[in-house]
Amino acid sequence: DVIANYTAFQDLRLAIERPRAQRGPRRPAGTEPLERSPSGSAGSAARARATRDPLRIVVIYPDLLGTYGDTGNGLVLYNRARWRGIDAELVNLQSDARLLLSGDIYVIGGGEDGPQVRAAAQLREQNFHRVGDGSAVVFGVCAGYQILGNQFPGADSSIQRGVGLLDVTTERSNSPRAVGELAGVVTVPGWEERLGTLTGFENHASHTTLGAGVDALMEVRAGVGNGTSRSDGAVNGRIIGSYLHGPALARNPALADLLLEIATGERLEPIDDHEEMALREERLAHLGIPR
């Protein structure tokens, strides 16, 4: 009998499908994941990064912002890099640790009001806004998305300051809480054909208004998203926010690969994503949305 969470599922499936004679000794929990080969050779990508430092993927405060499983976004990025032979490092940065400003990709997840306020205060204090001046990619979900903006509501609806990496403002909504599946068609110039439709779920009680300096990530076809103009998320260069839980990068591997390509400056070779595609098709079919 096997029980596993979604972000562990792919490595587990690969271990089960390998012939027993090739499995070798049982691996202790937390050791390196099994490699999954691209449909082509990963040699070129591995050689291209041979003289570079490992790709550093930083999960911001999973002890505060890990309510909805968004910590899995870091694991998805780490595995999809390693499956292609890219040397990568996954850092789960707890809230009592000093902020690392040397990451290549930062992911920030969802959480409840109190932990969100605490996380935002610490990120402001430790100058997280400085990552926007460099080449780092930042992907924030729900509370993480709101923190990346200018302001968001606290538990008592008081105005809390974000870190200002996205020109968005979040306020408490008078509408019913947005809970359920969220999907939409990507509208960011240059990303539309590659990413197509994104799928996930949402759980929030706010609406987010976009300023002039950002593009919406997608046009909502199911769910609420930003709650304004039938859009979800915001994008400003390498800074991306969204209300998509899932984890979003497990449900949308093309988005994960896009973030990796932006961070590495390399075109990634495709890998076998038939399991991920089956999940996407099932979710979109359930919503009656063409993929």
mmCIF file of C-alpha atoms in Angstrom:
data_model
loop_
_atom_site.group_PDB
_atom_site.id
_atom_site.type_symbol
_atom_site.label_atom_id
_atom_site.label_comp_id
_atom_site.label_asym_id
_atom_site.label_seq_id
_atom_site.Cartn_x
_atom_site.Cartn_y
_atom_site.Cartn_z
ATOM 1 C CA ASP A 1 0.000 0.000 0.000
ATOM 2 C CA VAL A 2 1.253 3.470 -0.879
ATOM 3 C CA ILE A 3 0.195 6.862 0.438
ATOM 4 C CA ALA A 4 1.879 10.013 -0.909
ATOM 5 C CA ASN A 5 1.213 13.706 -1.299
ATOM 6 C CA TYR A 6 1.101 15.162 -4.802
ATOM 7 C CA THR A 7 4.541 16.760 -4.888
ATOM 8 C CA ALA A 8 6.158 13.445 -3.952
ATOM 9 C CA PHE A 9 4.049 11.481 -6.401
ATOM 10 C CA GLN A 10 6.248 11.675 -9.500
ATOM 11 C CA ASP A 11 9.384 10.332 -7.817
ATOM 12 C CA LEU A 12 7.297 7.667 -6.099
ATOM 13 C CA ARG A 13 5.719 6.603 -9.389
ATOM 14 C CA LEU A 14 9.125 6.373 -11.060
ATOM 15 C CA ALA A 15 10.435 4.216 -8.227
ATOM 16 C CA ILE A 16 7.472 1.858 -8.508
ATOM 17 C CA GLU A 17 7.684 1.604 -12.300
ATOM 18 C CA ARG A 18 11.401 0.801 -12.378
ATOM 19 C CA PRO A 19 12.131 -2.924 -12.639
ATOM 20 C CA ARG A 20 12.716 -4.336 -9.169
ATOM 21 C CA ALA A 21 16.229 -5.484 -10.113
ATOM 22 C CA GLN A 22 17.192 -1.876 -10.883
ATOM 23 C CA ARG A 23 15.827 -0.340 -7.696
ATOM 24 C CA GLY A 24 18.816 -1.129 -5.500
ATOM 25 C CA PRO A 25 18.745 -0.530 -1.744
ATOM 26 C CA ARG A 26 15.861 1.385 -0.224
ATOM 27 C CA ARG A 27 16.603 5.111 -0.007
ATOM 28 C CA PRO A 28 16.252 6.943 3.301
ATOM 29 C CA ALA A 29 13.596 9.639 3.374
ATOM 30 C CA GLY A 30 14.829 13.043 2.222
ATOM 31 C CA THR A 31 17.646 11.794 -0.045
ATOM 32 C CA GLU A 32 18.128 12.859 -3.649
ATOM 33 C CA PRO A 33 15.082 12.316 -5.899
ATOM 34 C CA LEU A 34 15.220 9.880 -8.772
ATOM 35 C CA GLU A 35 16.324 11.411 -12.053
ATOM 36 C CA ARG A 36 13.823 11.651 -14.901
ATOM 37 C CA SER A 37 15.413 11.966 -18.331
ATOM 38 C CA PRO A 38 14.345 14.518 -20.946
ATOM 39 C CA SER A 39 13.017 13.279 -24.253
ATOM 40 C CA GLY A 40 16.355 14.473 -25.698
ATOM 41 C CA SER A 41 19.821 14.637 -24.158
ATOM 42 C CA ALA A 42 20.389 16.751 -21.057
ATOM 43 C CA GLY A 43 24.096 16.908 -21.774
ATOM 44 C CA SER A 44 24.080 20.358 -23.370
ATOM 45 C CA ALA A 45 22.235 21.973 -20.462
ATOM 46 C CA ALA A 46 24.464 20.230 -17.928
ATOM 47 C CA ARG A 47 27.620 21.344 -19.762
ATOM 48 C CA ALA A 48 26.311 24.899 -20.070
ATOM 49 C CA ARG A 49 25.995 25.160 -16.274
ATOM 50 C CA ALA A 50 29.092 23.128 -15.439
ATOM 51 C CA THR A 51 31.135 26.188 -14.429
ATOM 52 C CA ARG A 52 28.272 27.996 -12.646
ATOM 53 C CA ASP A 53 27.024 27.882 -9.099
ATOM 54 C CA PRO A 54 23.985 25.674 -8.459
ATOM 55 C CA LEU A 55 20.625 27.184 -9.318
ATOM 56 C CA ARG A 56 19.378 28.356 -5.916
ATOM 57 C CA ILE A 57 15.628 27.965 -5.357
ATOM 58 C CA VAL A 58 14.460 29.613 -2.125
ATOM 59 C CA VAL A 59 11.100 28.874 -0.491
ATOM 60 C CA ILE A 60 10.290 31.871 1.699
ATOM 61 C CA TYR A 61 9.042 31.096 5.225
ATOM 62 C CA PRO A 62 7.273 27.754 4.676
ATOM 63 C CA ASP A 63 6.565 27.668 8.437
ATOM 64 C CA LEU A 64 4.413 30.815 8.044
ATOM 65 C CA LEU A 65 3.226 30.567 4.446
ATOM 66 C CA GLY A 66 2.713 26.851 3.888
ATOM 67 C CA THR A 67 -1.005 26.500 4.603
ATOM 68 C CA TYR A 68 -2.095 25.445 1.103
ATOM 69 C CA GLY A 69 0.813 23.271 -0.013
ATOM 70 C CA ASP A 70 2.515 26.013 -2.030
ATOM 71 C CA THR A 71 5.872 24.947 -0.591
ATOM 72 C CA GLY A 72 5.615 22.262 -3.265
ATOM 73 C CA ASN A 73 6.342 24.886 -5.915
ATOM 74 C CA GLY A 74 9.955 24.907 -4.777
ATOM 75 C CA LEU A 75 10.180 21.125 -4.965
ATOM 76 C CA VAL A 76 8.673 21.115 -8.468
ATOM 77 C CA LEU A 77 11.263 23.630 -9.699
ATOM 78 C CA TYR A 78 14.087 21.726 -8.035
ATOM 79 C CA ASN A 79 13.079 18.386 -9.527
ATOM 80 C CA ARG A 80 12.433 19.735 -13.017
ATOM 81 C CA ALA A 81 15.883 21.329 -12.993
ATOM 82 C CA ARG A 82 17.609 18.169 -11.740
ATOM 83 C CA TRP A 83 15.751 15.931 -14.214
ATOM 84 C CA ARG A 84 17.480 17.936 -16.943
ATOM 85 C CA GLY A 85 20.927 17.673 -15.418
ATOM 86 C CA ILE A 86 20.934 21.234 -14.020
ATOM 87 C CA ASP A 87 22.711 21.476 -10.681
ATOM 88 C CA ALA A 88 20.198 22.961 -8.239
ATOM 89 C CA GLU A 89 19.869 23.751 -4.545
ATOM 90 C CA LEU A 90 16.531 23.887 -2.693
ATOM 91 C CA VAL A 91 16.467 26.128 0.396
ATOM 92 C CA ASN A 92 13.410 26.041 2.672
ATOM 93 C CA LEU A 93 14.080 29.319 4.485
ATOM 94 C CA GLN A 94 12.371 29.286 7.887
ATOM 95 C CA SER A 95 11.150 32.532 9.423
ATOM 96 C CA ASP A 96 13.838 32.522 12.137
ATOM 97 C CA ALA A 97 16.641 32.494 9.545
ATOM 98 C CA ARG A 98 18.365 35.468 7.949
ATOM 99 C CA LEU A 99 16.981 36.236 4.500
ATOM 100 C CA LEU A 100 19.108 35.056 1.578
ATOM 101 C CA LEU A 101 19.369 37.708 -1.133
ATOM 102 C CA SER A 102 21.482 35.478 -3.390
ATOM 103 C CA GLY A 103 18.686 33.251 -4.713
ATOM 104 C CA ASP A 104 17.912 32.669 -8.374
ATOM 105 C CA ILE A 105 14.214 31.846 -7.844
ATOM 106 C CA TYR A 106 12.080 32.756 -4.829
ATOM 107 C CA VAL A 107 8.676 31.191 -4.193
ATOM 108 C CA ILE A 108 6.266 32.549 -1.584
ATOM 109 C CA GLY A 109 3.112 30.647 -0.635
ATOM 110 C CA GLY A 110 -0.261 31.243 0.948
ATOM 111 C CA GLY A 111 -1.049 31.543 4.621
ATOM 112 C CA GLU A 112 -3.419 32.958 7.193
ATOM 113 C CA ASP A 113 -3.689 36.660 8.078
ATOM 114 C CA GLY A 114 -1.441 36.724 11.153
ATOM 115 C CA PRO A 115 1.492 34.826 9.621
ATOM 116 C CA GLN A 116 1.116 36.880 6.428
ATOM 117 C CA VAL A 117 1.515 40.151 8.352
ATOM 118 C CA ARG A 118 4.534 38.775 10.202
ATOM 119 C CA ALA A 119 6.147 37.517 6.977
ATOM 120 C CA ALA A 120 5.632 40.864 5.216
ATOM 121 C CA ALA A 121 7.159 42.778 8.130
ATOM 122 C CA GLN A 122 10.250 40.562 8.159
ATOM 123 C CA LEU A 123 10.695 40.782 4.396
ATOM 124 C CA ARG A 124 10.461 44.567 4.511
ATOM 125 C CA GLU A 125 12.918 44.727 7.408
ATOM 126 C CA GLN A 126 15.407 42.532 5.559
ATOM 127 C CA ASN A 127 15.131 44.474 2.284
ATOM 128 C CA PHE A 128 13.547 41.766 0.178
ATOM 129 C CA HIS A 129 12.630 44.451 -2.385
ATOM 130 C CA ARG A 130 16.303 44.431 -3.435
ATOM 131 C CA VAL A 131 15.827 41.142 -5.304
ATOM 132 C CA GLY A 132 13.806 43.142 -7.843
ATOM 133 C CA ASP A 133 16.982 45.012 -8.819
ATOM 134 C CA GLY A 134 18.772 41.843 -9.904
ATOM 135 C CA SER A 135 18.141 38.805 -12.058
ATOM 136 C CA ALA A 136 16.115 36.749 -9.563
ATOM 137 C CA VAL A 137 12.688 35.351 -10.430
ATOM 138 C CA VAL A 138 9.950 35.720 -7.782
ATOM 139 C CA PHE A 139 6.698 33.738 -7.802
ATOM 140 C CA GLY A 140 4.135 34.553 -5.106
ATOM 141 C CA VAL A 141 0.812 32.781 -4.519
ATOM 142 C CA CYS A 142 -2.205 34.196 -2.632
ATOM 143 C CA ALA A 143 -0.771 35.713 0.575
ATOM 144 C CA GLY A 144 2.626 35.680 -1.126
ATOM 145 C CA TYR A 145 1.138 37.512 -4.113
ATOM 146 C CA GLN A 146 -0.397 40.148 -1.838
ATOM 147 C CA ILE A 147 2.895 40.589 0.046
ATOM 148 C CA LEU A 148 4.656 41.338 -3.245
ATOM 149 C CA GLY A 149 2.262 44.245 -3.780
ATOM 150 C CA ASN A 150 1.881 47.667 -2.185
ATOM 151 C CA GLN A 151 -0.666 46.844 0.526
ATOM 152 C CA PHE A 152 -3.046 44.158 1.798
ATOM 153 C CA PRO A 153 -5.543 43.861 4.691
ATOM 154 C CA GLY A 154 -4.635 42.395 8.063
ATOM 155 C CA ALA A 155 -6.916 40.199 10.149
ATOM 156 C CA ASP A 156 -8.688 43.304 11.503
ATOM 157 C CA SER A 157 -8.846 44.825 7.973
ATOM 158 C CA SER A 158 -6.076 47.269 8.891
ATOM 159 C CA ILE A 159 -3.834 48.293 6.001
ATOM 160 C CA GLN A 160 -0.545 46.390 5.909
ATOM 161 C CA ARG A 161 2.389 47.326 3.702
ATOM 162 C CA GLY A 162 3.785 44.884 1.176
ATOM 163 C CA VAL A 163 7.307 44.898 -0.244
ATOM 164 C CA GLY A 164 6.339 46.828 -3.381
ATOM 165 C CA LEU A 165 7.709 44.521 -6.080
ATOM 166 C CA LEU A 166 4.337 44.523 -7.868
ATOM 167 C CA ASP A 167 2.174 47.602 -8.399
ATOM 168 C CA VAL A 168 -0.972 45.991 -6.998
ATOM 169 C CA THR A 169 -3.258 46.885 -4.093
ATOM 170 C CA THR A 170 -5.322 44.321 -2.179
ATOM 171 C CA GLU A 171 -8.416 45.130 -0.119
ATOM 172 C CA ARG A 172 -10.971 43.091 1.785
ATOM 173 C CA SER A 173 -13.832 42.066 -0.500
ATOM 174 C CA ASN A 174 -17.519 42.487 0.295
ATOM 175 C CA SER A 175 -18.314 39.507 -1.940
ATOM 176 C CA PRO A 176 -18.470 35.897 -0.682
ATOM 177 C CA ARG A 177 -15.121 34.253 -0.066
ATOM 178 C CA ALA A 178 -13.536 32.929 -3.279
ATOM 179 C CA VAL A 179 -13.176 29.180 -2.752
ATOM 180 C CA GLY A 180 -12.866 26.554 -5.488
ATOM 181 C CA GLU A 181 -11.268 25.853 -8.828
ATOM 182 C CA LEU A 182 -9.533 28.731 -10.617
ATOM 183 C CA ALA A 183 -8.525 28.615 -14.279
ATOM 184 C CA GLY A 184 -7.836 31.077 -17.050
ATOM 185 C CA VAL A 185 -6.087 31.827 -20.320
ATOM 186 C CA VAL A 186 -2.673 33.504 -20.062
ATOM 187 C CA THR A 187 -2.656 37.028 -21.485
ATOM 188 C CA VAL A 188 0.956 38.132 -20.865
ATOM 189 C CA PRO A 189 2.479 39.197 -24.214
ATOM 190 C CA GLY A 190 4.790 36.464 -25.472
ATOM 191 C CA TRP A 191 3.554 33.846 -22.981
ATOM 192 C CA GLU A 192 0.095 33.152 -24.391
ATOM 193 C CA GLU A 193 0.854 30.333 -26.822
ATOM 194 C CA ARG A 194 3.375 28.614 -24.590
ATOM 195 C CA LEU A 195 1.331 28.576 -21.375
ATOM 196 C CA GLY A 196 -2.225 28.494 -22.736
ATOM 197 C CA THR A 197 -4.629 27.787 -19.870
ATOM 198 C CA LEU A 198 -3.516 27.659 -16.235
ATOM 199 C CA THR A 199 -5.372 25.663 -13.608
ATOM 200 C CA GLY A 200 -5.409 25.587 -9.811
ATOM 201 C CA PHE A 201 -7.662 26.442 -6.895
ATOM 202 C CA GLU A 202 -8.220 29.571 -4.824
ATOM 203 C CA ASN A 203 -9.187 30.371 -1.237
ATOM 204 C CA HIS A 204 -9.200 34.075 -0.320
ATOM 205 C CA ALA A 205 -11.485 36.895 0.804
ATOM 206 C CA SER A 206 -9.875 39.867 -0.921
ATOM 207 C CA HIS A 207 -9.767 41.555 -4.289
ATOM 208 C CA THR A 208 -6.624 42.880 -5.933
ATOM 209 C CA THR A 209 -6.414 45.918 -8.193
ATOM 210 C CA LEU A 210 -3.582 46.212 -10.703
ATOM 211 C CA GLY A 211 -1.639 49.430 -11.251
ATOM 212 C CA ALA A 212 -0.327 50.741 -14.530
ATOM 213 C CA GLY A 213 3.053 49.037 -14.207
ATOM 214 C CA VAL A 214 1.882 45.409 -14.381
ATOM 215 C CA ASP A 215 0.100 42.999 -16.718
ATOM 216 C CA ALA A 216 -2.537 40.526 -15.559
ATOM 217 C CA LEU A 217 -1.295 36.937 -15.668
ATOM 218 C CA MET A 218 -4.487 35.510 -17.143
ATOM 219 C CA GLU A 219 -8.099 36.099 -18.105
ATOM 220 C CA VAL A 220 -10.284 34.114 -15.704
ATOM 221 C CA ARG A 221 -12.582 31.458 -17.217
ATOM 222 C CA ALA A 222 -13.540 29.777 -13.936
ATOM 223 C CA GLY A 223 -13.356 31.191 -10.422
ATOM 224 C CA VAL A 224 -12.700 34.715 -9.154
ATOM 225 C CA GLY A 225 -8.966 35.484 -9.202
ATOM 226 C CA ASN A 226 -8.195 39.163 -8.644
ATOM 227 C CA GLY A 227 -11.906 39.887 -8.355
ATOM 228 C CA THR A 228 -11.511 42.794 -10.785
ATOM 229 C CA SER A 229 -11.898 42.741 -14.585
ATOM 230 C CA ARG A 230 -12.097 38.917 -14.678
ATOM 231 C CA SER A 231 -8.326 38.672 -14.337
ATOM 232 C CA ASP A 232 -5.947 36.804 -12.082
ATOM 233 C CA GLY A 233 -2.416 37.569 -11.032
ATOM 234 C CA ALA A 234 0.073 40.209 -12.028
ATOM 235 C CA VAL A 235 3.406 40.189 -13.859
ATOM 236 C CA ASN A 236 6.180 42.755 -13.901
ATOM 237 C CA GLY A 237 9.236 41.350 -15.639
ATOM 238 C CA ARG A 238 10.605 38.556 -13.426
ATOM 239 C CA ILE A 239 8.075 39.158 -10.634
ATOM 240 C CA ILE A 240 4.888 37.057 -10.887
ATOM 241 C CA GLY A 241 1.937 36.775 -8.527
ATOM 242 C CA SER A 242 -1.282 34.754 -8.660
ATOM 243 C CA TYR A 243 -4.080 33.289 -6.548
ATOM 244 C CA LEU A 244 -3.404 29.835 -8.054
ATOM 245 C CA HIS A 245 -2.816 27.125 -5.454
ATOM 246 C CA GLY A 246 -2.344 23.532 -6.474
ATOM 247 C CA PRO A 247 0.666 23.720 -6.097
ATOM 248 C CA ALA A 248 0.451 25.884 -9.221
ATOM 249 C CA LEU A 249 3.707 24.606 -10.714
ATOM 250 C CA ALA A 250 2.712 20.961 -10.237
ATOM 251 C CA ARG A 251 -0.549 21.563 -12.085
ATOM 252 C CA ASN A 252 1.087 23.760 -14.744
ATOM 253 C CA PRO A 253 4.531 22.360 -15.636
ATOM 254 C CA ALA A 254 4.918 24.747 -18.589
ATOM 255 C CA LEU A 255 4.829 27.658 -16.136
ATOM 256 C CA ALA A 256 7.461 25.949 -13.973
ATOM 257 C CA ASP A 257 9.713 25.504 -16.994
ATOM 258 C CA LEU A 258 9.211 29.127 -18.027
ATOM 259 C CA LEU A 259 10.399 30.293 -14.592
ATOM 260 C CA LEU A 260 13.435 28.005 -14.875
ATOM 261 C CA GLU A 261 14.257 29.348 -18.329
ATOM 262 C CA ILE A 262 13.999 32.958 -17.178
ATOM 263 C CA ALA A 263 16.272 32.189 -14.222
ATOM 264 C CA THR A 264 18.881 30.200 -16.174
ATOM 265 C CA GLY A 265 18.738 32.020 -19.499
ATOM 266 C CA GLU A 266 18.611 28.593 -21.175
ATOM 267 C CA ARG A 267 16.061 26.916 -23.401
ATOM 268 C CA LEU A 268 15.059 23.707 -21.627
ATOM 269 C CA GLU A 269 14.618 20.419 -23.393
ATOM 270 C CA PRO A 270 11.171 18.805 -23.025
ATOM 271 C CA ILE A 271 10.614 15.948 -20.596
ATOM 272 C CA ASP A 272 7.869 13.342 -20.327
ATOM 273 C CA ASP A 273 4.932 15.150 -18.715
ATOM 274 C CA HIS A 274 2.116 12.754 -19.562
ATOM 275 C CA GLU A 275 1.100 12.410 -15.903
ATOM 276 C CA GLU A 276 0.960 16.174 -15.428
ATOM 277 C CA MET A 277 -0.947 16.588 -18.684
ATOM 278 C CA ALA A 278 -3.487 13.990 -17.569
ATOM 279 C CA LEU A 279 -4.107 15.986 -14.390
ATOM 280 C CA ARG A 280 -4.514 19.222 -16.368
ATOM 281 C CA GLU A 281 -6.924 17.669 -18.839
ATOM 282 C CA GLU A 282 -9.021 16.145 -16.052
ATOM 283 C CA ARG A 283 -9.287 19.459 -14.201
ATOM 284 C CA LEU A 284 -10.070 21.480 -17.309
ATOM 285 C CA ALA A 285 -12.606 18.932 -18.530
ATOM 286 C CA HIS A 286 -14.273 19.117 -15.130
ATOM 287 C CA LEU A 287 -14.645 22.880 -15.639
ATOM 288 C CA GLY A 288 -15.683 22.549 -19.283
ATOM 289 C CA ILE A 289 -12.689 24.589 -20.460
ATOM 290 C CA PRO A 290 -10.709 23.643 -23.616
ATOM 291 C CA ARG A 291 -7.051 23.128 -22.799
#
